[in-house]
Amino acid sequence: MTTIATTNPATGEIEKTFDALTDEEVDRRVARAADTFASYRETRLEQRAEWMNAAADILDREAEQIGAMLTTEMGKTLKAAGAEARKCAQACRFYAAHAAEFLADRRPADPGRVGASDAYVRYRPLGPVLAVMPWNFPLWQVIRFAAPGLMAGNVGLLKHSSNVPQTALFLEDLFRRAGFPEGAFQTLLIGSSKVERVLRDPRVKAATLTGSEPAGRSVAAIAGDEVKPTVLELGGSDPFVVMPSADIEAAARTAAESRCLNNGQSCISAKRFIADIGCADEFERLFVESMRAQRVGDPMDDSTDVGPLASERGRADVEELVADAVGKGATVLCGGERPDGPGWFYPPTVVSGVTPDMRMYHEEVFGPVASLFRVRGVSEAVEVANATGFGLGSNAWTRDDAERERFVRELDAGQVFINGKTTSYPELPFGGVKRSGYGRELSADGLRAFCNAKTVWVG
Ligand code: NDP
């Protein structure tokens, strides 16, 4: 039986437990979603936009309280949690403003060429979509599905991570308070073993999952068996390449920010730092300095940069990966030892001399641990950057146009950020290649991912 509970990562104390829904309660919610969809899909876009903007207003107005809830449930700093709530508000406003444009009929063909008086694509919603979501950005990961999904006329069923039940319930409440019909967005407090039953329900038409590879594989396999579309956003081990022409100081500062983002638990954090030999010494010195300068501590404190990891298991996983690398000859340049005391803290850590026989070379490290590599030239940088099974984001620092063009073309990733750090924006598509998943969230692509692109031909 899954425990659905809020356990404060800064103290390790269980603060609140929740009963999982029974199968009957889940069925009632799925039925309500299907009933609601029948009428919701015909609501006017202006009406949906009004509700979506009301949700944005609530998120902005209550950002402080929401932030405290997120920090208590999964340990991100209070300042990052408040910023997450405000980013969600912006995304709601973005889709309220742009859904009409993204859903407008598209006339790709000259109707005469296909023997029609008119021909176009009409975007229609699919129905209830199951969203299986993770704890690391417990609000943002859900909103980036829910805002475009609801604007497109779909309804949502959220199965959130078992460690963020208060955030899960808040999200259902958010959309209800904003004015959306009762069944438009519902939370299912269930453990992962109950996902299959929901996914196989014929009333559920599609699924989106953000999380680990095993979870993604399982959901995609079931959805495949049911012939239901899925979008998967899985892990990443993003490369961060630094070439000698770059602003090395800015690169080192940004590298540390990226690696420590969300206490090191972000799929698009840069995790592998690849410096050309022409600037490797300088980059290493500045990067280690920046990592050391991050303040680890109480996530509620405004001056804290890095709070605890979200779970005891999560910290143990990070420790095992570091121990494996050190045992096989890697060197720890800073960090590497958990502090004494309560809470699941782990310090910003830089490891050099990481080789392919070490787990860290291939696996995602979900904590503030960076591996450092030295290469000679763009070709070797690209080779090391592409040497993992992941392909979510990537970062390259260079002021050389020819080098930039090579990184854009050759890095195997869903996104390439030049002289910056990978970030998600409502305006830009977000997603990966290889084992980081498939499909795209955000932008028009994200909204259309859960639409039936219906071809209309008129004789
Ligand atoms: P999981 O992938 O296990 O959890 C994410 C979501 O999937 C949760 O809602 C979880 O439910 C659900 N889930 C888990 N297993 C299944 C399954 N077999 N079928 C259906 N749903 C499932 O992530 P964890 O929290 O366990 O983190 C483990 C690792 O995953 C991290 O260390 C990191 O590497 C990666 N990860 C990546 C994220 C990303 O943003 N790409 C986000 C989170 C994790 P429940 O909580 O009830 O188990």
Tab-separated table of C-alpha atoms and ligand atoms in Angstrom, residues 2-4 131-137 141 144 159-163 190-193 195-196 209-216 218-219 222 233-236 265-268 311 314 317 364-366 390 392, ligand 1:
chain	number	residue	atom	x	y	z
A	2	THR	CA	1.493	3.360	-1.059
A	3	THR	CA	1.867	5.991	1.631
A	4	ILE	CA	0.559	9.283	0.404
A	131	ALA	CA	-1.203	13.190	-16.282
A	132	VAL	CA	1.352	11.233	-14.243
A	133	MET	CA	3.563	13.860	-12.696
A	134	PRO	CA	6.707	14.156	-10.558
A	135	TRP	CA	7.507	16.049	-7.393
A	136	ASN	CA	10.469	18.151	-8.511
A	137	PHE	CA	8.474	21.056	-9.978
A	141	GLN	CA	5.082	20.217	-14.429
A	144	ARG	CA	2.515	23.048	-18.400
A	159	LYS	CA	-1.908	11.308	-10.659
A	160	HIS	CA	0.755	13.251	-8.842
A	161	SER	CA	3.796	11.916	-6.964
A	162	SER	CA	2.866	10.328	-3.649
A	163	ASN	CA	5.067	12.797	-1.729
A	190	ILE	CA	-3.510	6.950	-5.849
A	191	GLY	CA	-0.238	5.050	-5.793
A	192	SER	CA	1.572	4.145	-8.999
A	193	SER	CA	0.258	0.561	-8.952
A	195	VAL	CA	-2.144	3.844	-12.831
A	196	GLU	CA	-2.653	0.889	-15.160
A	209	LEU	CA	4.168	11.456	-17.979
A	210	THR	CA	7.112	13.333	-16.558
A	211	GLY	CA	9.430	11.299	-14.370
A	212	SER	CA	11.898	8.447	-14.423
A	213	GLU	CA	12.612	6.086	-17.268
A	214	PRO	CA	11.038	3.003	-15.628
A	215	ALA	CA	7.817	4.914	-14.958
A	216	GLY	CA	7.778	6.225	-18.534
A	218	SER	CA	5.616	1.267	-18.023
A	219	VAL	CA	3.041	3.928	-18.899
A	222	ILE	CA	0.323	0.108	-21.379
A	233	GLU	CA	9.353	13.714	-20.528
A	234	LEU	CA	11.932	11.563	-18.768
A	235	GLY	CA	15.312	12.225	-17.279
A	236	GLY	CA	18.288	14.066	-18.641
A	265	GLN	CA	16.875	17.912	-8.955
A	266	SER	CA	15.907	19.204	-12.369
A	267	CYS	CA	15.733	17.162	-15.549
A	268	ILE	CA	17.254	20.090	-17.501
A	311	SER	CA	13.684	12.127	-0.129
A	314	GLY	CA	17.015	10.295	-3.430
A	317	ASP	CA	21.001	7.312	-4.766
A	364	GLU	CA	21.304	10.863	-14.275
A	365	VAL	CA	22.519	12.233	-10.928
A	366	PHE	CA	19.441	13.764	-9.271
A	390	PHE	CA	19.739	10.862	-22.671
A	392	LEU	CA	16.849	16.328	-23.202
B	1	NDP	P1	9.142	8.376	-10.611
B	1	NDP	O1	9.299	8.345	-12.069
B	1	NDP	O2	9.109	7.095	-9.881
B	1	NDP	O3	7.807	9.196	-10.245
B	1	NDP	C1	7.190	10.096	-11.137
B	1	NDP	C2	5.694	9.807	-11.216
B	1	NDP	O4	5.479	8.534	-11.821
B	1	NDP	C3	5.036	9.716	-9.837
B	1	NDP	O5	3.728	10.223	-9.940
B	1	NDP	C4	5.028	8.227	-9.560
B	1	NDP	O6	4.047	7.848	-8.628
B	1	NDP	C5	4.733	7.689	-10.943
B	1	NDP	N1	5.186	6.326	-11.191
B	1	NDP	C6	6.282	5.713	-10.724
B	1	NDP	N2	6.389	4.469	-11.221
B	1	NDP	C7	5.311	4.276	-11.996
B	1	NDP	C8	4.844	3.186	-12.775
B	1	NDP	N3	5.520	2.047	-12.862
B	1	NDP	N4	3.693	3.320	-13.447
B	1	NDP	C9	3.017	4.476	-13.385
B	1	NDP	N5	3.385	5.543	-12.682
B	1	NDP	C10	4.539	5.466	-12.001
B	1	NDP	O7	10.253	9.308	-10.014
B	1	NDP	P2	10.885	9.240	-8.543
B	1	NDP	O8	10.196	10.254	-7.749
B	1	NDP	O9	10.925	7.881	-7.985
B	1	NDP	O10	12.369	9.652	-8.887
B	1	NDP	C11	13.287	8.674	-9.362
B	1	NDP	C12	14.198	9.255	-10.410
B	1	NDP	O11	13.437	9.654	-11.546
B	1	NDP	C13	14.939	10.505	-10.028
B	1	NDP	O12	16.060	10.228	-9.267
B	1	NDP	C14	15.237	11.098	-11.372
B	1	NDP	O13	16.347	10.499	-11.937
B	1	NDP	C15	14.011	10.765	-12.180
B	1	NDP	N6	13.045	11.858	-12.218
B	1	NDP	C16	13.049	12.688	-13.279
B	1	NDP	C17	12.195	13.757	-13.313
B	1	NDP	C18	12.185	14.669	-14.451
B	1	NDP	O14	11.824	15.824	-14.287
B	1	NDP	N7	12.511	14.206	-15.629
B	1	NDP	C19	11.277	14.058	-12.234
B	1	NDP	C20	11.314	13.103	-11.156
B	1	NDP	C21	12.174	12.061	-11.173
B	1	NDP	P3	4.447	7.528	-7.087
B	1	NDP	O15	5.035	8.780	-6.538
B	1	NDP	O16	3.155	7.160	-6.475
B	1	NDP	O17	5.433	6.404	-7.159
